[in-house]
PDB file of C-alpha atoms in Angstrom:
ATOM      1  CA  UNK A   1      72.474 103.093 124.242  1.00 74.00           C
ATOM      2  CA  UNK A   2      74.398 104.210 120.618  1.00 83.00           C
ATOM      3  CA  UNK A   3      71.881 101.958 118.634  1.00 89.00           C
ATOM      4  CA  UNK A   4      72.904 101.662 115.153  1.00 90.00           C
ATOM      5  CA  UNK A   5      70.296 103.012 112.064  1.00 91.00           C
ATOM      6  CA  UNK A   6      70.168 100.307 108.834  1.00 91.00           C
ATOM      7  CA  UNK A   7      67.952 102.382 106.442  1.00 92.00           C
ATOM      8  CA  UNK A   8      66.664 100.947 103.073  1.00 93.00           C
ATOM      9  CA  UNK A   9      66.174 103.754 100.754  1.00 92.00           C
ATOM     10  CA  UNK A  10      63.937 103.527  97.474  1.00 91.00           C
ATOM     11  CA  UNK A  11      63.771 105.544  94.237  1.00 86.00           C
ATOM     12  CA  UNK A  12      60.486 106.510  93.633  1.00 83.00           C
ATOM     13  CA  UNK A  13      59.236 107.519  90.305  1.00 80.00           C
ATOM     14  CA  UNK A  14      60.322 111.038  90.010  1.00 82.00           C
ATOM     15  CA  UNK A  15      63.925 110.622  90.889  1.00 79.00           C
ATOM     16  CA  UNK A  16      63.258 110.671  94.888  1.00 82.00           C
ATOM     17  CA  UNK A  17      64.661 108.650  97.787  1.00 84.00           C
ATOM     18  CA  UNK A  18      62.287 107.109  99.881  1.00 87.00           C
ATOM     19  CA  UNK A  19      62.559 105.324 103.198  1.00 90.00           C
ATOM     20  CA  UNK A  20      60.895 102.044 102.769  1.00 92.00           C
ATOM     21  CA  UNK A  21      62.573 100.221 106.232  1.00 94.00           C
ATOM     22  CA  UNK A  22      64.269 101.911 109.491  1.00 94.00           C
ATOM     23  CA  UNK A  23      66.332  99.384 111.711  1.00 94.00           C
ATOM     24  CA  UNK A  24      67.307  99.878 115.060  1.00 92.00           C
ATOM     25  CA  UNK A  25      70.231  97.184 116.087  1.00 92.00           C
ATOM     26  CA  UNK A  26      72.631  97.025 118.644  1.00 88.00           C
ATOM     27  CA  UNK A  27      75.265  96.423 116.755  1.00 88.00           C
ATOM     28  CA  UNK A  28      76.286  96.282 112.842  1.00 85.00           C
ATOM     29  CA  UNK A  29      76.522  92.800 112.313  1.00 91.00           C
ATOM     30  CA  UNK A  30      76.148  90.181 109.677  1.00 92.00           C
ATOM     31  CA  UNK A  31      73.823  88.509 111.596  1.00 94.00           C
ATOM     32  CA  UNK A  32      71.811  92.064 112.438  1.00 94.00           C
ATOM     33  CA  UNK A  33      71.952  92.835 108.960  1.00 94.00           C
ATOM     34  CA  UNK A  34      70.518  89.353 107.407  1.00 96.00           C
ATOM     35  CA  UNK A  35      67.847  89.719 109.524  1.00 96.00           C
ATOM     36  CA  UNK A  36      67.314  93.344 108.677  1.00 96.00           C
ATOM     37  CA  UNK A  37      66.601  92.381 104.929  1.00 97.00           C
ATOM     38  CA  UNK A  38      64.825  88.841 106.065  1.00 97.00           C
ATOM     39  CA  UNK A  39      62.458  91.431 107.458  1.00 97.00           C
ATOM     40  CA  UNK A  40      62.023  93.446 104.423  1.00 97.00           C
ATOM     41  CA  UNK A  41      61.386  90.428 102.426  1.00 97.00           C
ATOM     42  CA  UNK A  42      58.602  88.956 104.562  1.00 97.00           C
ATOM     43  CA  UNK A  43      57.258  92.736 104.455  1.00 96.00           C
ATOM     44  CA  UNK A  44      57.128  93.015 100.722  1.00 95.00           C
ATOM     45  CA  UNK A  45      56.009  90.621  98.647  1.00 94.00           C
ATOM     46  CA  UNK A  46      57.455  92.086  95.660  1.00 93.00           C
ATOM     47  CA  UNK A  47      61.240  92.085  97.018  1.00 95.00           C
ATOM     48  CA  UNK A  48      61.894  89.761  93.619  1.00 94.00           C
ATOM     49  CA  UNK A  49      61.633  92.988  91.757  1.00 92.00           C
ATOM     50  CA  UNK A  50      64.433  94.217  93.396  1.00 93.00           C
ATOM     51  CA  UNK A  51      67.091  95.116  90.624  1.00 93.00           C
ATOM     52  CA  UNK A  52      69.703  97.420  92.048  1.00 95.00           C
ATOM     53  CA  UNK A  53      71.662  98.008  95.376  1.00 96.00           C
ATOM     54  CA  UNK A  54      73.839 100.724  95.327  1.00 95.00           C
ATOM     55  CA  UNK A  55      76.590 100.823  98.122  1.00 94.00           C
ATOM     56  CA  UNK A  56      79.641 101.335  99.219  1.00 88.00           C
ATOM     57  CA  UNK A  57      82.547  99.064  99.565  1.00 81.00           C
ATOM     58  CA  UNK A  58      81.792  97.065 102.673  1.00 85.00           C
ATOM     59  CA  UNK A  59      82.362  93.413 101.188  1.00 87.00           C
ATOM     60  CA  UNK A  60      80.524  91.593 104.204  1.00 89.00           C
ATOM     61  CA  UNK A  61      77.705  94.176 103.283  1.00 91.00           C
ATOM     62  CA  UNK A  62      77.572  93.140  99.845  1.00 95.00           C
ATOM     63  CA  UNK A  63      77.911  89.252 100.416  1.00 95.00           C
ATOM     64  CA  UNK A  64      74.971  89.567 102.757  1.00 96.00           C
ATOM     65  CA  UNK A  65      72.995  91.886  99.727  1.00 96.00           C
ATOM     66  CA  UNK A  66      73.973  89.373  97.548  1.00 96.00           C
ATOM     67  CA  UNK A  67      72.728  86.150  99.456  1.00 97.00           C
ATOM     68  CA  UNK A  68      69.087  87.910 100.228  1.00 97.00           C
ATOM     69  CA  UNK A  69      68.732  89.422  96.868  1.00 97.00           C
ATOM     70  CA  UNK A  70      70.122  86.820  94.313  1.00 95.00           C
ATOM     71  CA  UNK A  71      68.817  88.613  91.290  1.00 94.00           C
ATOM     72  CA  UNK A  72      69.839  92.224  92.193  1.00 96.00           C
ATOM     73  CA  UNK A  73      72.864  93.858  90.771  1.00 96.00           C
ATOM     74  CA  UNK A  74      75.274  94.685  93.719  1.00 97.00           C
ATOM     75  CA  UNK A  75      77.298  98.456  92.517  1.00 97.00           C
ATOM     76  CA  UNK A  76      79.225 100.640  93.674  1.00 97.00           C
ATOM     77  CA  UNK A  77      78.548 104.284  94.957  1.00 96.00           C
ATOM     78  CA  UNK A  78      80.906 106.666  92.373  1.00 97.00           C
ATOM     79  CA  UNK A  79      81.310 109.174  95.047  1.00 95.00           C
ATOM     80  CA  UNK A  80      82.650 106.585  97.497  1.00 95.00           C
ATOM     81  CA  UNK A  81      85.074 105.090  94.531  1.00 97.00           C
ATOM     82  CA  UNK A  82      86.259 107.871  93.391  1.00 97.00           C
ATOM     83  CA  UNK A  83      86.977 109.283  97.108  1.00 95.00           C
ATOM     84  CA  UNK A  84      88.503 106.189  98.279  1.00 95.00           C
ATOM     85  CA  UNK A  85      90.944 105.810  95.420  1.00 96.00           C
ATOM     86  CA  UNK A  86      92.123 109.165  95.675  1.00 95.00           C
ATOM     87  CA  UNK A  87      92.743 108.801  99.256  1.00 94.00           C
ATOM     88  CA  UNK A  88      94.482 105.294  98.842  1.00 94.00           C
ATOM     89  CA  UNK A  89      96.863 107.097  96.450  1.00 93.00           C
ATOM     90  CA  UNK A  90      97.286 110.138  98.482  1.00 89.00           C
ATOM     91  CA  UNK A  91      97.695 109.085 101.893  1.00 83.00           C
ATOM     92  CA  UNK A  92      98.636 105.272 102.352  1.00 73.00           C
ATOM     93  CA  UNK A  93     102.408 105.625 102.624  1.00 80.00           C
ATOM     94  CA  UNK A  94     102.772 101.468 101.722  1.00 85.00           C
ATOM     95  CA  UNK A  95     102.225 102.027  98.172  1.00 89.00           C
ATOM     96  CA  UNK A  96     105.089 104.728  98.181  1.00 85.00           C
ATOM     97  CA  UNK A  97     105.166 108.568  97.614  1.00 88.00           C
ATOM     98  CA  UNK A  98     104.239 110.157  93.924  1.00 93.00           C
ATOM     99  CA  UNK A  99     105.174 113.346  92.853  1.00 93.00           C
ATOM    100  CA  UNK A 100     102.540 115.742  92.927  1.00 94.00           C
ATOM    101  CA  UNK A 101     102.073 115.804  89.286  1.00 96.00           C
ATOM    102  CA  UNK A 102     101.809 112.131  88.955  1.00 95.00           C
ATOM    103  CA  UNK A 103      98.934 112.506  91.682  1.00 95.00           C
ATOM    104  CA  UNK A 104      97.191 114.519  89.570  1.00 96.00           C
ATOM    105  CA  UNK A 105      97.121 112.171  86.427  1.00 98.00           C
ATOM    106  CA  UNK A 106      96.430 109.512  88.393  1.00 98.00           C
ATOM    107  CA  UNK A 107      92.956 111.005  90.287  1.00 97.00           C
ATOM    108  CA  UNK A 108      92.367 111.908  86.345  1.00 98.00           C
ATOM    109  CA  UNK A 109      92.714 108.682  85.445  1.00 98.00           C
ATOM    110  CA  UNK A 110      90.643 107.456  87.962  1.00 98.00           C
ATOM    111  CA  UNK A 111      87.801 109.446  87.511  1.00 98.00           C
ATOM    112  CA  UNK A 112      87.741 108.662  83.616  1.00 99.00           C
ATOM    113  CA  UNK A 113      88.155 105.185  84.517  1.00 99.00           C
ATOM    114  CA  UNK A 114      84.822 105.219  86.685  1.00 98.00           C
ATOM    115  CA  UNK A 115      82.789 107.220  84.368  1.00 98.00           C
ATOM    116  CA  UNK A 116      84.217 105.142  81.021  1.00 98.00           C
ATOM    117  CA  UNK A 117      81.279 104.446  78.882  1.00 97.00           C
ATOM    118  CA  UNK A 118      82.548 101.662  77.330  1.00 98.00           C
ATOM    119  CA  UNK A 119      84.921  98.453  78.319  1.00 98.00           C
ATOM    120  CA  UNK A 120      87.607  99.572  75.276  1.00 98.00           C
ATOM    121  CA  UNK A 121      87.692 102.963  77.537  1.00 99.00           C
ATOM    122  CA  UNK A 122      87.842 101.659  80.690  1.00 99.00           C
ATOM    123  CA  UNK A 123      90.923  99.474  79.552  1.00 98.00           C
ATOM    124  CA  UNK A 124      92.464 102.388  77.897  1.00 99.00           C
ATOM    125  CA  UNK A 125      92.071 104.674  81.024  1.00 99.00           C
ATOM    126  CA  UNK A 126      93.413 101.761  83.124  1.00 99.00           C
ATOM    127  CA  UNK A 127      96.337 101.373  81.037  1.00 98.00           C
ATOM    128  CA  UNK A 128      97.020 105.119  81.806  1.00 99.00           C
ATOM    129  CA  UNK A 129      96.912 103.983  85.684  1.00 98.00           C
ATOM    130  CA  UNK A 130      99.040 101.546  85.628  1.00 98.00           C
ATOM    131  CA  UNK A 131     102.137 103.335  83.509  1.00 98.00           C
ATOM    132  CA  UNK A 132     101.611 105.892  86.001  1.00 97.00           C
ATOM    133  CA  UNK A 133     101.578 103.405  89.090  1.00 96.00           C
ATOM    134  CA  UNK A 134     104.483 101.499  88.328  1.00 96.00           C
ATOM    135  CA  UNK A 135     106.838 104.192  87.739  1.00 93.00           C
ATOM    136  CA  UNK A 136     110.030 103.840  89.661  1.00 89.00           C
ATOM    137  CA  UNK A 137     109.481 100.268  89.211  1.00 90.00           C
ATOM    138  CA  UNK A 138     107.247 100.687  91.827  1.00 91.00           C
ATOM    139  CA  UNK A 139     104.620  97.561  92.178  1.00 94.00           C
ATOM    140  CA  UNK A 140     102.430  97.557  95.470  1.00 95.00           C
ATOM    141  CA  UNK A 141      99.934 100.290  94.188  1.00 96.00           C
ATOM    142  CA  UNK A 142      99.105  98.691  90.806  1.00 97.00           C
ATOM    143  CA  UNK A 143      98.673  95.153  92.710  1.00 96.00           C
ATOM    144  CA  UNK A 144      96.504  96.487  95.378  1.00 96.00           C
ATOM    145  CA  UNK A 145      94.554  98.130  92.430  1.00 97.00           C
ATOM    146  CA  UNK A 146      94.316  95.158  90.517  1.00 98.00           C
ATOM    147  CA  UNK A 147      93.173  93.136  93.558  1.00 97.00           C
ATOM    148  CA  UNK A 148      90.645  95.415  94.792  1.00 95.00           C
ATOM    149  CA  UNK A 149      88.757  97.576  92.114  1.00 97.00           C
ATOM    150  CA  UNK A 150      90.397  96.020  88.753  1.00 98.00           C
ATOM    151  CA  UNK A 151      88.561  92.133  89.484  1.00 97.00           C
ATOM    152  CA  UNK A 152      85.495  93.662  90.103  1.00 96.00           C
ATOM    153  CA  UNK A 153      85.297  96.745  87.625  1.00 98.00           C
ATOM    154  CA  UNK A 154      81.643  95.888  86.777  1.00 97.00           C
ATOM    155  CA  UNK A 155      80.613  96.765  89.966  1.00 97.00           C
ATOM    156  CA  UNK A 156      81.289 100.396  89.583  1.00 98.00           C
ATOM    157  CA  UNK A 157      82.532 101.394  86.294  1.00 98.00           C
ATOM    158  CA  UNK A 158      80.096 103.228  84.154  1.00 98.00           C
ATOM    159  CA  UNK A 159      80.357 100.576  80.987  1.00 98.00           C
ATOM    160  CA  UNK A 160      79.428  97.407  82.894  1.00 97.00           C
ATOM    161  CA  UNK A 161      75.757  99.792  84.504  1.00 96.00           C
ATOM    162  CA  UNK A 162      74.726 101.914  81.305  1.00 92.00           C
ATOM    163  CA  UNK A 163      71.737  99.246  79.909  1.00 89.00           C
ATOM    164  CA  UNK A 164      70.633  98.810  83.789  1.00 92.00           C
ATOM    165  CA  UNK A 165      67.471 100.332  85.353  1.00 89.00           C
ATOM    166  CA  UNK A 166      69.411 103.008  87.735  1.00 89.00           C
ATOM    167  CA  UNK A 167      67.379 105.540  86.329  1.00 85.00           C
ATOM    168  CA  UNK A 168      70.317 107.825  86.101  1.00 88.00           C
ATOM    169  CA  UNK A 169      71.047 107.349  90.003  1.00 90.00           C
ATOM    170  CA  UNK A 170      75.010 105.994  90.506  1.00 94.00           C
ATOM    171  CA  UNK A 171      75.357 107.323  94.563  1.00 93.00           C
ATOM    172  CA  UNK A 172      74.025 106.678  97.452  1.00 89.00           C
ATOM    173  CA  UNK A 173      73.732 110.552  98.485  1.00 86.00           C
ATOM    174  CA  UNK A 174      70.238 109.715  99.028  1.00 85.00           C
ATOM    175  CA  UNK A 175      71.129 107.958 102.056  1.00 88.00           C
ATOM    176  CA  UNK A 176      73.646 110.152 103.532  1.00 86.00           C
ATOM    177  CA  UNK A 177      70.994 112.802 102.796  1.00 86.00           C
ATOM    178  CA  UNK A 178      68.549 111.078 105.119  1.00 89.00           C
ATOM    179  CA  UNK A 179      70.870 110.279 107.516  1.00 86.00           C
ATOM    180  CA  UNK A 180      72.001 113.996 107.984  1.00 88.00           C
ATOM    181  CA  UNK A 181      68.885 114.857 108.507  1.00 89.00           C
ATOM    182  CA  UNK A 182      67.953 112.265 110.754  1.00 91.00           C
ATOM    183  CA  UNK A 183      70.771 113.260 112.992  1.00 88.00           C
ATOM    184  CA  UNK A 184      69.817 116.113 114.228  1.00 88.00           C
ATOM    185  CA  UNK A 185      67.090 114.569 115.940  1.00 88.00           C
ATOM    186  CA  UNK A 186      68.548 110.818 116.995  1.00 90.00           C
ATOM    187  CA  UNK A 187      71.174 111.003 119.860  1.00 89.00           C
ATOM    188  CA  UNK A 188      73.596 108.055 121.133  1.00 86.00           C
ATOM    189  CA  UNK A 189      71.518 108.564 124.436  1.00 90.00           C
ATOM    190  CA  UNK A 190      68.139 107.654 123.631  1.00 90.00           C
ATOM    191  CA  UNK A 191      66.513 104.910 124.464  1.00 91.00           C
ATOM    192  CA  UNK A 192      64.601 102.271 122.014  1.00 91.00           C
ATOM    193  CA  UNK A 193      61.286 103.939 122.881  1.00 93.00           C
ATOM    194  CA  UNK A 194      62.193 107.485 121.833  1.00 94.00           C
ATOM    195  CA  UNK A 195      64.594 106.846 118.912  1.00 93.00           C
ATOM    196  CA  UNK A 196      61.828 104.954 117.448  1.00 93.00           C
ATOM    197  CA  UNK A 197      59.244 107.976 118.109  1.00 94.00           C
ATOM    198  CA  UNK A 198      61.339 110.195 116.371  1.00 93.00           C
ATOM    199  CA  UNK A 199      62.075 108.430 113.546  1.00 93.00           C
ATOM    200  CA  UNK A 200      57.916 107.579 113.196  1.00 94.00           C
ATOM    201  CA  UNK A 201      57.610 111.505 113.896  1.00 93.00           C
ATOM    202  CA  UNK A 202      60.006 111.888 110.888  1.00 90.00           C
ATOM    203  CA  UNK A 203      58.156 109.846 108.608  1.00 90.00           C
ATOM    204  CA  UNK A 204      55.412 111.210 109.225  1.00 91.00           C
ATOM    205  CA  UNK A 205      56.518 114.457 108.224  1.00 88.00           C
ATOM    206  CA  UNK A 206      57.610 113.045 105.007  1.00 81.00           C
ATOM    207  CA  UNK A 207      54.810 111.742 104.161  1.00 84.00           C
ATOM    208  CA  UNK A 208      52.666 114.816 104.322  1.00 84.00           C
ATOM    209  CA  UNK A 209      55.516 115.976 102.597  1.00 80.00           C
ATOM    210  CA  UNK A 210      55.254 114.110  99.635  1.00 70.00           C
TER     211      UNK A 210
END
């Protein structure tokens, strides 16, 4: 069967993530998801209130987010930025090989770049990138960089979030939190029936929980 799990998780008042929608599709697509949050909507009269979606960087994800929720600020997961751009300039041999200590400026750079609390920072510690990234005369990294993550740096640097309601919140760990849990009970062989039992039995649980 391998269904796949969309989950919408909340932040409730104290800080928590709650699970206000479970999805079962049979496959991730655009059309599965837009019908996933048309759902939601029609469930919740209040979607309009709806201010922030944090995610990571899937950009059919976010156009879809984006189209259903036209007044919510799309962002970016830190964790996921900061992991990704290490691993872009770590492993992907087209943007050449750095020295080892050059490696290490650079995933400082990048993580003072993501948490630079104001745009005069952010520029400064993106400055520091880019001398670093075009050493050798070297261009492909600092052009992938600018292309990707430089264009839309209000999406996950700290500056362009500090006056929004994220209530101190700039992951989605919640989410991988639930879904490590919830995997130790949903298997690729269930069927529709019991995958939906468990996750009821689940919520359930929570709920006396809380």
């Amino acid at each position: 069967y391998n269904y796949q799990l969309l989950t919408m998780v909340a932040m409730d008042q104290y800080g928590n993530g709650q699970p206000v929608q479970y999805s079962l599709i049979e496959t991730n697509s655009d059309w599965h998801m837009a019908k996933c949050m048309d759902h939601f909507k029609r469930a919740n009269e209040h979607w309009r209130f709806v201010r922030i979606v944090i995610v990571d960087k899937d950009m059919r994800e976010i156009d879809i987010i984006r189209k259903k929720f036209p007044e919510a600020r799309v962002l970016l997961c830190h964790f996921h930025v900061i992991k990704w751009l290490h691993e872009t300039i770590r492993k992907s041999k087209k943007y050449g090989v750095y020295e080892e200590d050059v490696l290490s400026q650079m995933k400082h750079t990048i993580t003072n770049m993501t948490y630079a609390r104001t745009p005069d920072a952010y520029t400064s510690h993106r400055d520091e990138f880019k001398s670093l990234a075009l050493r050798e005369d070297r261009t492909e990294l600092w052009d992938y960089f600018v292309k990707n993550w430089d264009e839309c740096c209000e999406m996950w640097v700290m500056a362009y979030r500090v006056g929004l309601p994220h209530f101190g919140n700039h992951t989605n760990n919640r989410v991988e939190s639930l879904f490590g849990k919830l995997k130790r009970y949903l298997k690729g062989h269930l069927t529709m029936r019991a995958s939906l039992k468990v996750l009821l039995a689940y919520q359930r649980r929570k709920e006396e929980e809380y």
